[in-house]
């Protein structure tokens, strides 16, 4: 009976020994795998730290480029505003230039008209001067004629007085002297009439001469005023010409300044495009690194889960191995006890025999 029991325990011990070997082998396999997964977990943790550091570095750089982009955008807006102001100023100066050009043309026309008026008045003054000379000559001639007729009138008056005296002394020659007296009286009356007419003509010509003299003075004054006006308009024309030259120079300077600011605006626009491109590249790079970081985070989570599962499995297998080892030790102890008991009974059997 004890021999059979010993056989059973030996069979159990033989069964448990391969099982223990299998569990030891599983434990030996799981331990390197767990080490590999721990190493992978450490590498992914390090990679995750590296990508997190890269992300931390790229984020401030991206903020810097965003700030630079904002500054260049504001600078571009300022230059655009300056360009608009210069354009408006250029428009205003162009309008002023046109107005001064038109004013200059008006003053030129007025200067031309006053020049013609001055020429006309000068011609009228020459004509009136010649007419005044003619009337002065006629007045001189009439004065000489009056001087001639006055002595004749005086002679005829004296002759008439003589004839009257002779008539008073010689009454018998009354008819002859009466006839002579009548003829001389008529001649005297005629000369008196001629003298009166010549006196009136002399007064008339003197009046015409005074009128022409006054007219000549008026035209001379008009000519002087027109000459002064001509000088004033010439001065205004010179001043406007100089102002027009100044505005033309200002217009040219503003045009050049506008061209320079347009070039600066174009350069800043290109720089803004470059920084916008850099910003877009950094944004895409940051998105890529963020995606890689998310993928590595997911992988780290998966590997952490696998590591946890393998750790739990290894713990369970280690516990089972420990239990089996303990059971094997128990059965080995029972086998030893049974073997000793069997040996004792065998000795007793030999002694009894």
mmCIF file of C-alpha atoms in Angstrom:
data_model
loop_
_atom_site.group_PDB
_atom_site.id
_atom_site.type_symbol
_atom_site.label_atom_id
_atom_site.label_comp_id
_atom_site.label_asym_id
_atom_site.label_seq_id
_atom_site.Cartn_x
_atom_site.Cartn_y
_atom_site.Cartn_z
ATOM 1 C CA UNK A 1 0.000 0.000 0.000
ATOM 2 C CA UNK A 2 2.790 2.342 0.876
ATOM 3 C CA UNK A 3 4.561 1.348 -2.312
ATOM 4 C CA UNK A 4 1.506 2.288 -4.365
ATOM 5 C CA UNK A 5 1.166 5.581 -2.526
ATOM 6 C CA UNK A 6 4.842 6.259 -3.156
ATOM 7 C CA UNK A 7 4.308 5.466 -6.846
ATOM 8 C CA UNK A 8 1.360 7.906 -6.963
ATOM 9 C CA UNK A 9 3.354 10.654 -5.325
ATOM 10 C CA UNK A 10 6.276 10.012 -7.654
ATOM 11 C CA UNK A 11 3.909 10.259 -10.627
ATOM 12 C CA UNK A 12 2.468 13.532 -9.286
ATOM 13 C CA UNK A 13 6.012 14.801 -8.706
ATOM 14 C CA UNK A 14 6.916 13.820 -12.263
ATOM 15 C CA UNK A 15 3.844 15.689 -13.599
ATOM 16 C CA UNK A 16 4.474 18.816 -11.537
ATOM 17 C CA UNK A 17 8.170 18.980 -12.467
ATOM 18 C CA UNK A 18 7.518 19.606 -16.292
ATOM 19 C CA UNK A 19 4.735 22.044 -15.401
ATOM 20 C CA UNK A 20 7.162 23.873 -13.163
ATOM 21 C CA UNK A 21 9.710 23.831 -16.008
ATOM 22 C CA UNK A 22 7.092 25.250 -18.448
ATOM 23 C CA UNK A 23 6.144 28.040 -16.065
ATOM 24 C CA UNK A 24 9.832 28.806 -15.470
ATOM 25 C CA UNK A 25 10.329 28.945 -19.256
ATOM 26 C CA UNK A 26 7.293 31.232 -19.665
ATOM 27 C CA UNK A 27 8.661 33.417 -16.886
ATOM 28 C CA UNK A 28 12.070 33.485 -18.613
ATOM 29 C CA UNK A 29 10.406 34.493 -21.927
ATOM 30 C CA UNK A 30 8.166 37.122 -20.380
ATOM 31 C CA UNK A 31 11.005 38.743 -18.435
ATOM 32 C CA UNK A 32 13.070 39.750 -21.600
ATOM 33 C CA UNK A 33 9.862 40.803 -23.371
ATOM 34 C CA UNK A 34 8.958 42.955 -20.406
ATOM 35 C CA UNK A 35 12.511 44.385 -20.515
ATOM 36 C CA UNK A 36 12.141 45.122 -24.270
ATOM 37 C CA UNK A 37 8.807 46.834 -23.721
ATOM 38 C CA UNK A 38 10.290 48.794 -20.811
ATOM 39 C CA UNK A 39 13.140 49.885 -23.128
ATOM 40 C CA UNK A 40 10.630 50.828 -25.883
ATOM 41 C CA UNK A 41 8.567 52.690 -23.281
ATOM 42 C CA UNK A 42 11.690 54.586 -22.130
ATOM 43 C CA UNK A 43 12.650 55.429 -25.760
ATOM 44 C CA UNK A 44 9.145 56.668 -26.560
ATOM 45 C CA UNK A 45 9.136 58.667 -23.333
ATOM 46 C CA UNK A 46 12.458 60.251 -24.369
ATOM 47 C CA UNK A 47 11.163 60.876 -27.936
ATOM 48 C CA UNK A 48 8.027 62.413 -26.456
ATOM 49 C CA UNK A 49 10.211 64.677 -24.280
ATOM 50 C CA UNK A 50 12.315 65.654 -27.340
ATOM 51 C CA UNK A 51 9.227 66.503 -29.422
ATOM 52 C CA UNK A 52 7.731 68.384 -26.477
ATOM 53 C CA UNK A 53 10.988 70.386 -26.257
ATOM 54 C CA UNK A 54 10.929 71.024 -30.032
ATOM 55 C CA UNK A 55 7.287 72.096 -29.716
ATOM 56 C CA UNK A 56 8.219 74.425 -26.845
ATOM 57 C CA UNK A 57 11.042 75.906 -28.986
ATOM 58 C CA UNK A 58 8.879 76.300 -32.104
ATOM 59 C CA UNK A 59 5.978 77.859 -30.197
ATOM 60 C CA UNK A 60 7.977 80.989 -29.076
ATOM 61 C CA UNK A 61 9.573 81.180 -32.537
ATOM 62 C CA UNK A 62 6.112 81.069 -34.071
ATOM 63 C CA UNK A 63 4.987 83.791 -31.658
ATOM 64 C CA UNK A 64 8.037 85.872 -32.613
ATOM 65 C CA UNK A 65 7.226 85.511 -36.308
ATOM 66 C CA UNK A 66 3.582 86.278 -35.560
ATOM 67 C CA UNK A 67 4.687 89.466 -33.746
ATOM 68 C CA UNK A 68 7.038 90.355 -36.637
ATOM 69 C CA UNK A 69 4.171 89.698 -39.057
ATOM 70 C CA UNK A 70 1.872 91.955 -37.002
ATOM 71 C CA UNK A 71 4.545 94.710 -36.859
ATOM 72 C CA UNK A 72 5.130 94.513 -40.628
ATOM 73 C CA UNK A 73 1.372 94.552 -41.211
ATOM 74 C CA UNK A 74 1.085 97.728 -39.121
ATOM 75 C CA UNK A 75 4.141 99.216 -40.892
ATOM 76 C CA UNK A 76 2.534 98.358 -44.222
ATOM 77 C CA UNK A 77 -0.684 100.078 -43.098
ATOM 78 C CA UNK A 78 1.321 103.174 -42.018
ATOM 79 C CA UNK A 79 3.172 103.334 -45.351
ATOM 80 C CA UNK A 80 -0.122 102.821 -47.199
ATOM 81 C CA UNK A 81 -1.586 105.768 -45.242
ATOM 82 C CA UNK A 82 1.525 107.889 -45.956
ATOM 83 C CA UNK A 83 1.222 106.953 -49.631
ATOM 84 C CA UNK A 84 -2.462 107.986 -49.622
ATOM 85 C CA UNK A 85 -1.583 111.329 -47.940
ATOM 86 C CA UNK A 86 1.212 111.989 -50.454
ATOM 87 C CA UNK A 87 -1.156 111.113 -53.304
ATOM 88 C CA UNK A 88 -3.761 113.564 -51.983
ATOM 89 C CA UNK A 89 -1.070 116.229 -51.438
ATOM 90 C CA UNK A 90 0.181 115.637 -54.968
ATOM 91 C CA UNK A 91 -3.395 116.036 -56.241
ATOM 92 C CA UNK A 92 -3.761 119.324 -54.291
ATOM 93 C CA UNK A 93 -0.456 120.688 -55.618
ATOM 94 C CA UNK A 94 -1.431 119.595 -59.129
ATOM 95 C CA UNK A 95 -4.716 121.512 -58.752
ATOM 96 C CA UNK A 96 -2.829 124.569 -57.406
ATOM 97 C CA UNK A 97 -0.421 124.236 -60.330
ATOM 98 C CA UNK A 98 -3.348 124.196 -62.793
ATOM 99 C CA UNK A 99 -4.974 127.226 -61.070
ATOM 100 C CA UNK A 100 -1.723 129.205 -61.176
ATOM 101 C CA UNK A 101 -1.231 128.247 -64.809
ATOM 102 C CA UNK A 102 -4.751 129.487 -65.628
ATOM 103 C CA UNK A 103 -4.151 132.681 -63.567
ATOM 104 C CA UNK A 104 -0.881 133.197 -65.405
ATOM 105 C CA UNK A 105 -2.707 132.820 -68.727
ATOM 106 C CA UNK A 106 -5.367 135.367 -67.595
ATOM 107 C CA UNK A 107 -2.713 137.873 -66.524
ATOM 108 C CA UNK A 108 -0.883 137.299 -69.795
ATOM 109 C CA UNK A 109 -4.083 138.086 -71.731
ATOM 110 C CA UNK A 110 -4.706 141.193 -69.585
ATOM 111 C CA UNK A 111 -1.112 142.280 -70.111
ATOM 112 C CA UNK A 112 -1.529 141.829 -73.858
ATOM 113 C CA UNK A 113 -4.842 143.782 -73.833
ATOM 114 C CA UNK A 114 -3.311 146.633 -71.773
ATOM 115 C CA UNK A 115 -0.346 146.692 -74.119
ATOM 116 C CA UNK A 116 -2.700 147.082 -77.086
ATOM 117 C CA UNK A 117 -4.733 149.722 -75.173
ATOM 118 C CA UNK A 118 -1.522 151.566 -74.349
ATOM 119 C CA UNK A 119 -0.518 151.404 -78.028
ATOM 120 C CA UNK A 120 -3.973 152.760 -79.065
ATOM 121 C CA UNK A 121 -3.810 155.593 -76.519
ATOM 122 C CA UNK A 122 -0.278 156.413 -77.647
ATOM 123 C CA UNK A 123 -1.514 156.595 -81.249
ATOM 124 C CA UNK A 124 -4.491 158.770 -80.184
ATOM 125 C CA UNK A 125 -2.096 160.988 -78.232
ATOM 126 C CA UNK A 126 0.116 161.358 -81.306
ATOM 127 C CA UNK A 127 -2.917 162.217 -83.478
ATOM 128 C CA UNK A 128 -4.205 164.729 -80.927
ATOM 129 C CA UNK A 129 -0.746 166.234 -80.622
ATOM 130 C CA UNK A 130 -0.618 166.668 -84.391
ATOM 131 C CA UNK A 131 -4.179 168.096 -84.390
ATOM 132 C CA UNK A 132 -3.203 170.462 -81.575
ATOM 133 C CA UNK A 133 -0.186 171.584 -83.627
ATOM 134 C CA UNK A 134 -2.478 172.175 -86.643
ATOM 135 C CA UNK A 135 -4.977 174.144 -84.534
ATOM 136 C CA UNK A 136 -2.117 176.102 -82.964
ATOM 137 C CA UNK A 137 -0.865 176.949 -86.462
ATOM 138 C CA UNK A 138 -4.409 177.992 -87.537
ATOM 139 C CA UNK A 139 -4.709 180.112 -84.365
ATOM 140 C CA UNK A 140 -1.367 181.751 -85.180
ATOM 141 C CA UNK A 141 -2.529 182.423 -88.749
ATOM 142 C CA UNK A 142 -5.824 183.946 -87.514
ATOM 143 C CA UNK A 143 -3.942 186.008 -84.973
ATOM 144 C CA UNK A 144 -1.699 187.327 -87.747
ATOM 145 C CA UNK A 145 -4.802 187.947 -89.933
ATOM 146 C CA UNK A 146 -6.468 189.789 -87.038
ATOM 147 C CA UNK A 147 -3.272 191.796 -86.607
ATOM 148 C CA UNK A 148 -3.435 192.673 -90.314
ATOM 149 C CA UNK A 149 -7.168 193.550 -90.288
ATOM 150 C CA UNK A 150 -6.879 195.678 -87.133
ATOM 151 C CA UNK A 151 -4.503 198.264 -88.723
ATOM 152 C CA UNK A 152 -6.658 198.286 -91.883
ATOM 153 C CA UNK A 153 -9.723 198.936 -89.711
ATOM 154 C CA UNK A 154 -7.878 201.681 -87.916
ATOM 155 C CA UNK A 155 -6.780 203.184 -91.240
ATOM 156 C CA UNK A 156 -10.320 203.025 -92.593
ATOM 157 C CA UNK A 157 -11.638 204.633 -89.364
ATOM 158 C CA UNK A 158 -9.088 207.426 -89.661
ATOM 159 C CA UNK A 159 -9.892 207.772 -93.389
ATOM 160 C CA UNK A 160 -13.602 208.001 -92.529
ATOM 161 C CA UNK A 161 -12.821 210.685 -89.961
ATOM 162 C CA UNK A 162 -10.782 212.605 -92.579
ATOM 163 C CA UNK A 163 -13.596 212.286 -95.092
ATOM 164 C CA UNK A 164 -16.127 213.527 -92.561
ATOM 165 C CA UNK A 165 -13.835 216.487 -91.795
ATOM 166 C CA UNK A 166 -13.438 217.224 -95.519
ATOM 167 C CA UNK A 167 -17.199 216.914 -95.957
ATOM 168 C CA UNK A 168 -17.763 219.420 -93.207
ATOM 169 C CA UNK A 169 -15.355 221.887 -94.834
ATOM 170 C CA UNK A 170 -16.454 221.309 -98.445
ATOM 171 C CA UNK A 171 -20.209 220.829 -98.550
ATOM 172 C CA UNK A 172 -20.346 221.154 -102.389
ATOM 173 C CA UNK A 173 -18.443 217.849 -102.696
ATOM 174 C CA UNK A 174 -21.101 216.251 -100.586
ATOM 175 C CA UNK A 175 -22.309 213.800 -103.188
ATOM 176 C CA UNK A 176 -18.836 212.634 -104.139
ATOM 177 C CA UNK A 177 -17.677 212.395 -100.557
ATOM 178 C CA UNK A 178 -21.013 210.918 -99.475
ATOM 179 C CA UNK A 179 -20.480 208.184 -102.049
ATOM 180 C CA UNK A 180 -16.887 207.709 -100.943
ATOM 181 C CA UNK A 181 -18.064 207.865 -97.342
ATOM 182 C CA UNK A 182 -20.723 205.224 -98.018
ATOM 183 C CA UNK A 183 -18.185 203.018 -99.754
ATOM 184 C CA UNK A 184 -15.719 203.488 -96.933
ATOM 185 C CA UNK A 185 -18.478 203.000 -94.365
ATOM 186 C CA UNK A 186 -19.504 199.735 -96.040
ATOM 187 C CA UNK A 187 -15.884 198.730 -96.328
ATOM 188 C CA UNK A 188 -15.396 199.650 -92.677
ATOM 189 C CA UNK A 189 -18.542 197.703 -91.733
ATOM 190 C CA UNK A 190 -17.256 194.769 -93.798
ATOM 191 C CA UNK A 191 -13.842 194.933 -92.155
ATOM 192 C CA UNK A 192 -15.542 195.286 -88.746
ATOM 193 C CA UNK A 193 -17.633 192.172 -89.521
ATOM 194 C CA UNK A 194 -14.548 190.312 -90.713
ATOM 195 C CA UNK A 195 -12.760 191.459 -87.582
ATOM 196 C CA UNK A 196 -15.671 190.276 -85.387
ATOM 197 C CA UNK A 197 -15.839 186.942 -87.232
ATOM 198 C CA UNK A 198 -12.102 186.521 -86.994
ATOM 199 C CA UNK A 199 -12.293 187.338 -83.272
ATOM 200 C CA UNK A 200 -15.044 184.730 -82.766
ATOM 201 C CA UNK A 201 -13.111 182.218 -84.861
ATOM 202 C CA UNK A 202 -10.013 182.987 -82.804
ATOM 203 C CA UNK A 203 -12.039 182.407 -79.585
ATOM 204 C CA UNK A 204 -13.484 179.191 -81.043
ATOM 205 C CA UNK A 205 -10.065 177.916 -82.062
ATOM 206 C CA UNK A 206 -8.700 178.980 -78.683
ATOM 207 C CA UNK A 207 -11.522 176.984 -77.016
ATOM 208 C CA UNK A 208 -10.853 173.978 -79.305
ATOM 209 C CA UNK A 209 -7.151 174.323 -78.513
ATOM 210 C CA UNK A 210 -7.941 174.319 -74.746
ATOM 211 C CA UNK A 211 -10.246 171.282 -75.149
ATOM 212 C CA UNK A 212 -7.614 169.449 -77.155
ATOM 213 C CA UNK A 213 -4.987 170.413 -74.582
ATOM 214 C CA UNK A 214 -7.216 169.028 -71.791
ATOM 215 C CA UNK A 215 -7.954 165.922 -73.865
ATOM 216 C CA UNK A 216 -4.237 165.561 -74.499
ATOM 217 C CA UNK A 217 -3.609 165.799 -70.721
ATOM 218 C CA UNK A 218 -6.346 163.208 -70.058
ATOM 219 C CA UNK A 219 -4.908 160.823 -72.662
ATOM 220 C CA UNK A 220 -1.426 161.443 -71.262
ATOM 221 C CA UNK A 221 -2.731 160.535 -67.764
ATOM 222 C CA UNK A 222 -4.509 157.432 -69.149
ATOM 223 C CA UNK A 223 -1.287 156.499 -70.938
ATOM 224 C CA UNK A 224 0.702 156.933 -67.712
ATOM 225 C CA UNK A 225 -1.855 154.871 -65.714
ATOM 226 C CA UNK A 226 -1.904 152.182 -68.405
ATOM 227 C CA UNK A 227 1.900 152.159 -68.386
ATOM 228 C CA UNK A 228 1.878 151.730 -64.576
ATOM 229 C CA UNK A 229 -0.813 149.028 -64.865
ATOM 230 C CA UNK A 230 1.301 147.393 -67.554
ATOM 231 C CA UNK A 231 4.311 147.438 -65.205
ATOM 232 C CA UNK A 232 2.170 146.051 -62.337
ATOM 233 C CA UNK A 233 0.783 143.264 -64.520
ATOM 234 C CA UNK A 234 4.301 142.511 -65.753
ATOM 235 C CA UNK A 235 5.487 142.257 -62.124
ATOM 236 C CA UNK A 236 2.486 140.055 -61.196
ATOM 237 C CA UNK A 237 3.238 137.945 -64.236
ATOM 238 C CA UNK A 238 6.883 137.558 -63.131
ATOM 239 C CA UNK A 239 5.849 136.694 -59.551
ATOM 240 C CA UNK A 240 3.295 134.138 -60.747
ATOM 241 C CA UNK A 241 5.892 132.682 -63.095
ATOM 242 C CA UNK A 242 8.298 132.268 -60.151
ATOM 243 C CA UNK A 243 5.533 130.797 -57.952
ATOM 244 C CA UNK A 244 4.601 128.470 -60.792
ATOM 245 C CA UNK A 245 8.265 127.379 -61.019
ATOM 246 C CA UNK A 246 8.329 126.752 -57.242
ATOM 247 C CA UNK A 247 5.115 124.701 -57.391
ATOM 248 C CA UNK A 248 6.480 122.783 -60.367
ATOM 249 C CA UNK A 249 9.616 121.995 -58.293
ATOM 250 C CA UNK A 250 7.470 120.991 -55.282
ATOM 251 C CA UNK A 251 5.344 118.866 -57.589
ATOM 252 C CA UNK A 252 8.486 117.129 -58.913
ATOM 253 C CA UNK A 253 9.808 116.555 -55.354
ATOM 254 C CA UNK A 254 6.465 115.131 -54.220
ATOM 255 C CA UNK A 255 6.372 112.922 -57.304
ATOM 256 C CA UNK A 256 9.849 111.574 -56.479
ATOM 257 C CA UNK A 257 8.895 111.142 -52.808
ATOM 258 C CA UNK A 258 5.741 109.329 -53.890
ATOM 259 C CA UNK A 259 7.841 107.033 -56.091
ATOM 260 C CA UNK A 260 10.249 106.341 -53.184
ATOM 261 C CA UNK A 261 7.401 105.574 -50.782
ATOM 262 C CA UNK A 262 5.774 103.379 -53.417
ATOM 263 C CA UNK A 263 9.072 101.465 -53.733
ATOM 264 C CA UNK A 264 9.342 101.165 -49.924
ATOM 265 C CA UNK A 265 5.724 99.974 -49.807
ATOM 266 C CA UNK A 266 6.492 97.354 -52.465
ATOM 267 C CA UNK A 267 9.577 96.182 -50.532
ATOM 268 C CA UNK A 268 7.619 95.973 -47.264
ATOM 269 C CA UNK A 269 4.868 94.095 -49.095
ATOM 270 C CA UNK A 270 7.429 91.576 -50.379
ATOM 271 C CA UNK A 271 8.974 91.291 -46.888
ATOM 272 C CA UNK A 272 5.488 90.787 -45.457
ATOM 273 C CA UNK A 273 4.875 88.031 -48.029
ATOM 274 C CA UNK A 274 8.199 86.377 -47.056
ATOM 275 C CA UNK A 275 7.372 86.536 -43.355
ATOM 276 C CA UNK A 276 3.848 85.295 -44.097
ATOM 277 C CA UNK A 277 5.388 82.345 -45.971
ATOM 278 C CA UNK A 278 7.819 81.686 -43.087
ATOM 279 C CA UNK A 279 4.905 81.960 -40.654
ATOM 280 C CA UNK A 280 2.897 79.484 -42.737
ATOM 281 C CA UNK A 281 5.882 77.074 -42.900
ATOM 282 C CA UNK A 282 6.441 77.310 -39.145
ATOM 283 C CA UNK A 283 2.706 76.856 -38.552
ATOM 284 C CA UNK A 284 2.710 73.739 -40.766
ATOM 285 C CA UNK A 285 5.910 72.482 -39.069
ATOM 286 C CA UNK A 286 4.335 73.085 -35.668
ATOM 287 C CA UNK A 287 1.200 71.243 -36.811
ATOM 288 C CA UNK A 288 3.368 68.328 -38.031
ATOM 289 C CA UNK A 289 5.306 68.198 -34.762
ATOM 290 C CA UNK A 290 2.059 68.468 -32.822
ATOM 291 C CA UNK A 291 0.681 65.544 -34.864
ATOM 292 C CA UNK A 292 3.893 63.525 -34.303
ATOM 293 C CA UNK A 293 3.683 64.348 -30.593
ATOM 294 C CA UNK A 294 0.051 63.196 -30.510
ATOM 295 C CA UNK A 295 0.957 59.974 -32.358
ATOM 296 C CA UNK A 296 3.875 59.303 -30.010
ATOM 297 C CA UNK A 297 1.642 60.085 -27.046
ATOM 298 C CA UNK A 298 -0.897 57.547 -28.347
ATOM 299 C CA UNK A 299 1.887 55.003 -28.940
ATOM 300 C CA UNK A 300 3.271 55.710 -25.477
ATOM 301 C CA UNK A 301 -0.192 55.122 -24.064
ATOM 302 C CA UNK A 302 -0.455 51.812 -26.011
ATOM 303 C CA UNK A 303 3.020 50.715 -24.961
ATOM 304 C CA UNK A 304 2.275 51.712 -21.389
ATOM 305 C CA UNK A 305 -0.893 49.604 -21.514
ATOM 306 C CA UNK A 306 1.012 46.649 -23.048
ATOM 307 C CA UNK A 307 3.744 47.064 -20.406
ATOM 308 C CA UNK A 308 1.093 47.108 -17.692
ATOM 309 C CA UNK A 309 -0.552 43.961 -19.123
ATOM 310 C CA UNK A 310 2.783 42.173 -19.432
ATOM 311 C CA UNK A 311 3.724 43.253 -15.915
ATOM 312 C CA UNK A 312 0.431 41.909 -14.562
ATOM 313 C CA UNK A 313 0.823 38.683 -16.584
ATOM 314 C CA UNK A 314 4.407 38.276 -15.329
ATOM 315 C CA UNK A 315 3.225 38.837 -11.763
ATOM 316 C CA UNK A 316 0.448 36.230 -12.182
ATOM 317 C CA UNK A 317 2.853 33.727 -13.764
ATOM 318 C CA UNK A 318 5.411 34.385 -11.043
ATOM 319 C CA UNK A 319 2.704 33.741 -8.414
ATOM 320 C CA UNK A 320 1.613 30.525 -10.178
ATOM 321 C CA UNK A 321 5.263 29.431 -10.429
ATOM 322 C CA UNK A 322 5.751 30.147 -6.723
ATOM 323 C CA UNK A 323 2.607 28.140 -5.892
ATOM 324 C CA UNK A 324 3.694 25.246 -8.078
ATOM 325 C CA UNK A 325 7.182 25.381 -6.602
ATOM 326 C CA UNK A 326 5.649 25.247 -3.115
ATOM 327 C CA UNK A 327 3.346 22.364 -4.131
ATOM 328 C CA UNK A 328 6.349 20.569 -5.642
ATOM 329 C CA UNK A 329 8.268 21.039 -2.408
ATOM 330 C CA UNK A 330 5.279 19.669 -0.427
ATOM 331 C CA UNK A 331 4.981 16.657 -2.685
ATOM 332 C CA UNK A 332 8.747 16.154 -2.574
ATOM 333 C CA UNK A 333 8.609 16.251 1.232
ATOM 334 C CA UNK A 334 5.656 13.788 1.234
ATOM 335 C CA UNK A 335 7.588 11.583 -1.200
ATOM 336 C CA UNK A 336 10.624 11.689 1.072
ATOM 337 C CA UNK A 337 8.531 10.879 4.129
ATOM 338 C CA UNK A 338 6.826 8.034 2.273
ATOM 339 C CA UNK A 339 10.176 6.802 1.022
ATOM 340 C CA UNK A 340 11.506 6.740 4.602
ATOM 341 C CA UNK A 341 8.349 5.037 5.781
ATOM 342 C CA UNK A 342 8.657 2.505 2.961
ATOM 343 C CA UNK A 343 12.273 1.872 3.869
ATOM 344 C CA UNK A 344 11.316 1.414 7.517
ATOM 345 C CA UNK A 345 8.582 -1.078 6.648
ATOM 346 C CA UNK A 346 10.948 -2.886 4.325
ATOM 347 C CA UNK A 347 13.475 -3.186 7.212
ATOM 348 C CA UNK A 348 10.792 -4.392 9.579
ATOM 349 C CA UNK A 349 9.708 -6.909 6.969
ATOM 350 C CA UNK A 350 13.258 -8.172 6.606
ATOM 351 C CA UNK A 351 13.657 -8.452 10.393
ATOM 352 C CA UNK A 352 10.375 -10.294 10.779
ATOM 353 C CA UNK A 353 11.293 -12.680 8.057
#
